[in-house]
Coordinates of C-alpha atoms in Angstrom, one line a residue:
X1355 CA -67.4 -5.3 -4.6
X1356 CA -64.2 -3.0 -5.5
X1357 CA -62.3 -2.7 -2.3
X1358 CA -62.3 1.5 -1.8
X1359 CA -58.3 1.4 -1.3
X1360 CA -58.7 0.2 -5.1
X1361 CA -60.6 3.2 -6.2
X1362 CA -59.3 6.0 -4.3
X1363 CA -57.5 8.3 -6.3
X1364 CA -54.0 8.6 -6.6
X1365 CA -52.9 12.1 -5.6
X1366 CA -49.0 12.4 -4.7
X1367 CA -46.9 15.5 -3.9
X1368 CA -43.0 15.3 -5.1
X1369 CA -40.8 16.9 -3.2
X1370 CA -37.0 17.7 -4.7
X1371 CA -34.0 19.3 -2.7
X1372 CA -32.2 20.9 -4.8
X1373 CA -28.5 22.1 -4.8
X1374 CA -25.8 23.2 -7.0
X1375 CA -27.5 20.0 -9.4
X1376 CA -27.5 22.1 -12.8
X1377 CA -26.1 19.5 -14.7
X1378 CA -28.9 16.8 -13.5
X1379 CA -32.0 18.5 -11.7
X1380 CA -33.8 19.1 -15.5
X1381 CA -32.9 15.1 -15.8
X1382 CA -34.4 14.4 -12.5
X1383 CA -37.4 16.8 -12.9
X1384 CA -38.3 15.2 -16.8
X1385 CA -38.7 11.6 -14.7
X1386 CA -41.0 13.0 -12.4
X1387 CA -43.2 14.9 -14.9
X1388 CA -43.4 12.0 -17.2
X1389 CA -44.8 9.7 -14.3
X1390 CA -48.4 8.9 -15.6
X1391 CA -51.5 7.2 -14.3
X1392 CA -52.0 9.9 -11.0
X1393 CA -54.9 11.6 -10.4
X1394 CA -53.2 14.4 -9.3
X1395 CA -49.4 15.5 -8.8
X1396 CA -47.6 18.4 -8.0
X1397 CA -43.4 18.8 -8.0
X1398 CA -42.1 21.0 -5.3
X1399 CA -38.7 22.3 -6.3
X1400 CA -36.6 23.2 -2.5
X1401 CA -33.3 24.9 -3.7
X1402 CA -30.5 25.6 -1.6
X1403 CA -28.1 28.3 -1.7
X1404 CA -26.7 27.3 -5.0
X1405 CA -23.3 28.8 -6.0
X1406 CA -23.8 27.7 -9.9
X1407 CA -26.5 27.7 -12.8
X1408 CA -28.9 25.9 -11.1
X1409 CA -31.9 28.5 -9.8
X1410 CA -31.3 29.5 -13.7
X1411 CA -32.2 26.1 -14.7
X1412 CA -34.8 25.5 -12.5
X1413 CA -36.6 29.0 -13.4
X1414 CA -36.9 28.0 -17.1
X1415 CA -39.0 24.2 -15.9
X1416 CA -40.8 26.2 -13.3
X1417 CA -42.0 28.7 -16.5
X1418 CA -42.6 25.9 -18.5
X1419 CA -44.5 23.4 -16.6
X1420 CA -47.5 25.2 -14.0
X1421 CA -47.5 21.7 -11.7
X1422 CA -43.7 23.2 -10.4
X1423 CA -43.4 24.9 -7.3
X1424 CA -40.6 26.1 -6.3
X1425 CA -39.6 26.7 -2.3
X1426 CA -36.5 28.2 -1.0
X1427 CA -33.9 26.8 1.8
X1428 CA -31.0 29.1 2.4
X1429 CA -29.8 26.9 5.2
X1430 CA -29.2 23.4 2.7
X1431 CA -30.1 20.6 4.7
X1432 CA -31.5 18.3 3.0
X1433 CA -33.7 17.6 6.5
X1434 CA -34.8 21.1 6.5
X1435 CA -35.5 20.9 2.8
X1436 CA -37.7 17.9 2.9
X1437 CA -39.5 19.1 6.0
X1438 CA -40.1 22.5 4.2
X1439 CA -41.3 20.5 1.2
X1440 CA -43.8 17.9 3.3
X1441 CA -45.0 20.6 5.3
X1442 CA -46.3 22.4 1.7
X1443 CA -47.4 19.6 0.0
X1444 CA -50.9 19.4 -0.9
X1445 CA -51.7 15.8 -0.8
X1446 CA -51.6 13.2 1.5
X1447 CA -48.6 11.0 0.0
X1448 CA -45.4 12.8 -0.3
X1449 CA -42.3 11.4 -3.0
X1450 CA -39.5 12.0 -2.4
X1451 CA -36.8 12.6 -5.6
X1452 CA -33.1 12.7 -5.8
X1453 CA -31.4 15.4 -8.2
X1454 CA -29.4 12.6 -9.0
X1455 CA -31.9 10.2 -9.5
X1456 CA -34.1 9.0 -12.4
X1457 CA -37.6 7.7 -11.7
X1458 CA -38.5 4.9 -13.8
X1459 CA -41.7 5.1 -15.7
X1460 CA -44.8 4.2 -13.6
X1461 CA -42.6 4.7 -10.5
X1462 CA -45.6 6.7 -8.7
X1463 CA -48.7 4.7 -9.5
X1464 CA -46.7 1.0 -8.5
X1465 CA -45.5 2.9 -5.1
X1466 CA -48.7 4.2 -4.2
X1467 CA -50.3 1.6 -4.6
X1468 CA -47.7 -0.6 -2.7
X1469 CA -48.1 1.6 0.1
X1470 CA -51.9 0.8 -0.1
X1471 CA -51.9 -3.0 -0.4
X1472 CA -48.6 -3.2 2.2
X1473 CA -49.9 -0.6 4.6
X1474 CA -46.9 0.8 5.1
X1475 CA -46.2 4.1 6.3
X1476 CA -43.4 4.5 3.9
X1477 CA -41.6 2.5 1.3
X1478 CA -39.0 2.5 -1.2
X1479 CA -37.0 0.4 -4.0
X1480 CA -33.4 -0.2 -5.3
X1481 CA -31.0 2.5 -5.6
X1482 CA -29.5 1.3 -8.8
X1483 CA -26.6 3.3 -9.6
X1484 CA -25.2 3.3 -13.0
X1485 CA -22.2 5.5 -14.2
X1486 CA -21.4 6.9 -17.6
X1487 CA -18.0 7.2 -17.9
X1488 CA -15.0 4.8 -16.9
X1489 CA -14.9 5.9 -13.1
X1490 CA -18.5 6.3 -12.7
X1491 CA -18.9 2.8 -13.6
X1492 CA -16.6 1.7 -11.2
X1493 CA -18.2 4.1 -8.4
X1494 CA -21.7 3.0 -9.2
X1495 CA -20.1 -0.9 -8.4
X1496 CA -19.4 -0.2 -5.4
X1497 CA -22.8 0.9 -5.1
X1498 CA -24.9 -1.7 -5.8
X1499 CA -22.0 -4.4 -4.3
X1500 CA -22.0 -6.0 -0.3
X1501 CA -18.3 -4.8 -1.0
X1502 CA -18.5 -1.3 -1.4
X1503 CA -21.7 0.0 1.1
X1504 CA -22.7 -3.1 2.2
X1505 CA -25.2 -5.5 2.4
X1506 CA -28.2 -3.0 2.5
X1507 CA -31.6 -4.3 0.5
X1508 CA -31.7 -1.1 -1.3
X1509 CA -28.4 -0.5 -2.7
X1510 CA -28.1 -4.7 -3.4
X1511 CA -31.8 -5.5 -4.0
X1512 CA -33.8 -8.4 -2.9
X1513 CA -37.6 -9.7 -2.0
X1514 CA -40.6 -7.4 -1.1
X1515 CA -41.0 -7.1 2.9
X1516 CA -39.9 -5.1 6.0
X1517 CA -37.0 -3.0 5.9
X1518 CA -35.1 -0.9 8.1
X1519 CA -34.5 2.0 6.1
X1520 CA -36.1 2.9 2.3
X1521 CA -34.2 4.8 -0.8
X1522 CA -35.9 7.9 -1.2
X1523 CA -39.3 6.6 0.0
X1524 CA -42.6 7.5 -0.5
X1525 CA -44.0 8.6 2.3
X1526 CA -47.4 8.6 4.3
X1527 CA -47.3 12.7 5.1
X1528 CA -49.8 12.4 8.1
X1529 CA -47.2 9.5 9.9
X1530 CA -44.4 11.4 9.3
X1531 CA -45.8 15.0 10.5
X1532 CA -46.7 12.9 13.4
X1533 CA -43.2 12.2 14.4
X1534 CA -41.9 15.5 13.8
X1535 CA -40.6 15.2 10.3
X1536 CA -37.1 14.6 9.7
X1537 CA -34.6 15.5 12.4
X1538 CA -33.4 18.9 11.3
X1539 CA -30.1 18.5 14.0
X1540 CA -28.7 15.9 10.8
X1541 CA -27.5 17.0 7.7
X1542 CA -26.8 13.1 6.5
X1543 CA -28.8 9.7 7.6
X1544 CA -31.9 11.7 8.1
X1545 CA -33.7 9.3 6.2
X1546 CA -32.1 6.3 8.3
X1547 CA -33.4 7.9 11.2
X1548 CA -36.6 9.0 10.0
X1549 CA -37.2 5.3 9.4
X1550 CA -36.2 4.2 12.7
X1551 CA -38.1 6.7 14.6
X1552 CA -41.4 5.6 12.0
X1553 CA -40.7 1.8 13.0
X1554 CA -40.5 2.7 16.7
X1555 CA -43.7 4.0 16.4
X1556 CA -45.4 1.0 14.7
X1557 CA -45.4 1.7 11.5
X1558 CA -44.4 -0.1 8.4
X1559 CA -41.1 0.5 6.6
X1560 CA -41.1 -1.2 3.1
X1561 CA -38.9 -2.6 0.6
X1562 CA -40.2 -2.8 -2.8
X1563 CA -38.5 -4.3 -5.4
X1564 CA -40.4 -2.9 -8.5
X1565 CA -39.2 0.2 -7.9
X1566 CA -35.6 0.7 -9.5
X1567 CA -34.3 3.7 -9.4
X1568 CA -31.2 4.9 -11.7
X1569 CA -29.0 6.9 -9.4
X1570 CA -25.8 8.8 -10.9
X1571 CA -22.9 9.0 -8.5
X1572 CA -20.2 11.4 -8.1
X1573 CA -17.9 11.0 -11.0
X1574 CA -14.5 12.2 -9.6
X1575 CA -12.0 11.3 -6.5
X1576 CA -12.4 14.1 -4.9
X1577 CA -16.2 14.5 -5.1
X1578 CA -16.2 10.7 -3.7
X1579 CA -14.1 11.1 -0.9
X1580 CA -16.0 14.6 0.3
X1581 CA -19.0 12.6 -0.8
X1582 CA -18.3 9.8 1.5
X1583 CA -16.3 11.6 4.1
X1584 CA -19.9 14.0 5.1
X1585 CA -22.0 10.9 5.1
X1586 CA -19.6 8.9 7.3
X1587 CA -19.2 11.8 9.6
X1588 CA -22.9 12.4 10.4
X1589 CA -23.5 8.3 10.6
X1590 CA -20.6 8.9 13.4
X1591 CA -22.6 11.6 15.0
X1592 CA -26.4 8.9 15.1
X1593 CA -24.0 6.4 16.6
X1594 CA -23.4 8.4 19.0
X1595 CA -26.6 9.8 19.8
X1596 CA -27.9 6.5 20.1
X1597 CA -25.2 5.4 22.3
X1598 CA -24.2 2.6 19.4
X1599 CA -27.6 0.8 18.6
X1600 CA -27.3 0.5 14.8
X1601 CA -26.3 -2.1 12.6
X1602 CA -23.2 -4.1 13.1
X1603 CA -22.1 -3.3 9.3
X1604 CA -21.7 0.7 9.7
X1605 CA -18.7 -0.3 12.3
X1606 CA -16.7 -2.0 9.8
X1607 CA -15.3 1.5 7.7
X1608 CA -14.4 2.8 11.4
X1609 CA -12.7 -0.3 12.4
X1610 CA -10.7 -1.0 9.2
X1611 CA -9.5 3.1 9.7
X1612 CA -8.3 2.5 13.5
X1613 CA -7.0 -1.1 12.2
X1614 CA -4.9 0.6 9.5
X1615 CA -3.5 3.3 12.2
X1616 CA -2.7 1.4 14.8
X1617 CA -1.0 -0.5 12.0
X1618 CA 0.6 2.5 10.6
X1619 CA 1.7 3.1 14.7
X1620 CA 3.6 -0.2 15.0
X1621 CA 5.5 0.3 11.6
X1622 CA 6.8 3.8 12.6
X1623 CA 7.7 2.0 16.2
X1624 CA 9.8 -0.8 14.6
X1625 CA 11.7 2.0 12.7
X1626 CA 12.5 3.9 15.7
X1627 CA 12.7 0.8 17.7
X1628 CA 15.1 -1.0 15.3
X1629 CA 17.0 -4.8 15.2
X1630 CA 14.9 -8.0 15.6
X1631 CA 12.0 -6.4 17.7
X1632 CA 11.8 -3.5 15.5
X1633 CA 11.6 -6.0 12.5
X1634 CA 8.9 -8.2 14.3
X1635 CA 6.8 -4.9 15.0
X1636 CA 7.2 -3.7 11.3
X1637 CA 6.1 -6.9 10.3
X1638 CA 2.4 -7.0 12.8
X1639 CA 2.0 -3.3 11.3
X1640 CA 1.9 -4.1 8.1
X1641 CA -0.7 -7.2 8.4
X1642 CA -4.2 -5.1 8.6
X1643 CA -2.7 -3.1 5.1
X1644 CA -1.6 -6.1 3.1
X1645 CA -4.7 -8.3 4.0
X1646 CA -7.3 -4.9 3.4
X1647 CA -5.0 -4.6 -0.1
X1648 CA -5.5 -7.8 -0.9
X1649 CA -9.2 -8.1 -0.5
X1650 CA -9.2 -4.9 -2.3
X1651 CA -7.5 -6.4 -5.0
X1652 CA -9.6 -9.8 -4.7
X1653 CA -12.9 -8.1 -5.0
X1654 CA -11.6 -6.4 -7.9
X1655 CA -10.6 -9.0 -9.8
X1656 CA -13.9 -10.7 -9.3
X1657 CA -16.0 -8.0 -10.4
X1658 CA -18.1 -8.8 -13.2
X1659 CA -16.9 -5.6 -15.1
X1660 CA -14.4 -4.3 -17.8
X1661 CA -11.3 -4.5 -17.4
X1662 CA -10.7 -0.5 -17.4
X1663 CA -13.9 -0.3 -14.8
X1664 CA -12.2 -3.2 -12.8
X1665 CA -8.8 -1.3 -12.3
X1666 CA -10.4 1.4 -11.2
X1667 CA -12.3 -0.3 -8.4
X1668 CA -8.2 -0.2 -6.7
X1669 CA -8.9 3.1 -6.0
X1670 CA -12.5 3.6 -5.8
X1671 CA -13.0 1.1 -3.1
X1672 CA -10.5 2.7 -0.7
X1673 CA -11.9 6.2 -1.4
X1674 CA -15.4 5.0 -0.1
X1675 CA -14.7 2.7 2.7
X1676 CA -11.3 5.1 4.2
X1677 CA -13.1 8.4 3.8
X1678 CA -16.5 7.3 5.6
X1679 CA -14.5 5.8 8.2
X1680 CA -12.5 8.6 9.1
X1681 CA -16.0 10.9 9.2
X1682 CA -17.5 7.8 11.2
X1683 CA -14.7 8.1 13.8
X1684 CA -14.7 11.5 13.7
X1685 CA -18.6 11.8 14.2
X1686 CA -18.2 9.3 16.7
X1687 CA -15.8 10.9 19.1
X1688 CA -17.2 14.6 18.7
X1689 CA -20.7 16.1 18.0
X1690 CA -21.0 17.3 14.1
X1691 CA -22.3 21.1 13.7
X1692 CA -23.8 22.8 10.9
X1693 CA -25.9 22.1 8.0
X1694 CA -23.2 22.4 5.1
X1695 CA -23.4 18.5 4.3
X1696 CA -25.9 19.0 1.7
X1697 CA -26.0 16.7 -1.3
X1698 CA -27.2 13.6 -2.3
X1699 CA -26.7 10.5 -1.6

């Protein structure tokens, strides 16, 4: 006999935050609305207060494709977004999508049916980032590399099973409504602690590597550093709501930030201090700089990338690991306000 799970149809409801994305969101959207195999789907479009092109954009799909709806946020968290999205949707799993991502084809039908056979309550896949251009490339490295985020399973990859957070994800609406939806207080690692908060209640959190999704990241310093900067901040501000109890890995930016100023501190006390001490404390102030510099430059020579991507890595890796540490500390040692910090990931 067919197991029901097997037959059930596959009804999925995408939901989309949307801001200031008019270069990608018609990129994003075409993914989703050439997923096949579902029974029924619908996209639900949540802009934000965009400052550029992109409600333009977004009008034309919504007049040319009927399964589009379109929602509003005025307030831009991506937490309020999603929640505004999950709470409309219309059937019982809910997909999240990136503006700046690109589902593969038959990303819906294998993660629905994942979430079946796994009976998890929500799941996700790789976040494989791939740039276009010289700097891009070099960004998207750091990535999908232990050396630029970390060790995470869905920005490195690795075997099907339990995981602590999910890219994306695709959720189980009824389990999420049930905890409150996402926490509407964060503007960045909602979806970390939407996880945790789904775990402590039981349920299933689940990698899945079939699911590999092309993600295209920011493609200039600056967008990087502000980028990285909001995201470290608000990781800051769940380390300290939950009074430190998160992965050892998210200390290391922070650290290598207060390493490198207390560093800084001792050099600019050797000046003032002067002769053989002053020398001796120059010389301890400069060790946490020329061995982060050197690893820097170590990782970047053994990149397996071009030459061109690989110089850029000298600056790219600083940008990501100096400007989240700095918002880490920051969110760390005072609350984070507002709900400004929307963007993806």
């Amino acid at each position: 006999m067919t197991p029901a799970s097997s037959v059930a149809p596959l009804r999925a409801s995408f939901v989309m935050p949307v801001l200031n994305e008019e270069d990608y969101v018609a990129t994003a959207v075409a993914s989703v609305l050439a997923q096949d195999g579902l029974d029924e789907r619908e996209l639900l479009l949540v802009l934000g207060a965009s400052t550029d092109r992109t409600d333009e954009v977004v009008a034309g799909l919504a007049a040319a494709h009927p399964e589009i709806r379109v929602l509003h946020n005025p307030r831009n968290a991506i937490s309020m977004s999603m929640n505004i999205g999950i709470t409309e949707a219309r059937f019982p799993v809910v997909v999240r999508v990136d503006a700046h991502s690109v589902l593969p084809p038959g990303y819906a039908v294998t993660a629905l049916r994942s979430l079946r056979t796994s009976g998890a309550v929500n799941l996700g896949g790789r976040m494989h980032a791939e740039g276009l251009t010289r700097y891009e490339q070099a960004v998207a490295w750091g990535y999908n590399s232990p050396g630029g985020l970390g060790g995470a399973v869905y920005h490195t990859g690795g075997e099907a099973g339990p995981a602590e957070s999910a890219y994306l994800g695709v959720f189980d609406r009824a389990a999420v409504l049930a905890i409150g939806g996402f926490d509407e207080s964060l503007s960045r690692g909602e979806d970390w602690d939407l996880n945790r908060r789904l775990i402590a209640r039981g349920g299933l959190v689940w990698f899945e590597p079939a699911l590999d999704v092309i993600y295209r990241p920011r493609s200039s310093v600056r967008a990087l550093a502000k980028q990285f900067h909001a995201s470290g901040r608000w990781r800051g501000e769940i380390i300290r709501r939950l009074k430190g109890r998160v992965p050892v890995r998210y200390y290391v930016p922070p650290v290598l930030v207060a390493g490198l100023a207390f560093g800084a501190a001792l050099v600019l006390a050797g000046a003032i201090t002067g002769g053989a001490a002053g020398i001796v404390l120059a010389g301890i102030g400069l060790l946490p700089a020329l061995v982060y510099g050197a690893w820097v430059a170590l990782t970047a020579l053994r990149a397996d990338v071009p030459g061109p991507v690989r110089l850029r890595l000298l600056g790219v890796l600083p940008t990501m690991h100096l400007s989240w540490g700095v918002g880490c500390l920051l969110g760390i040692l005072m609350p984070s306000r507002g709900h400004n910090a929307f963007a993806g990931r």
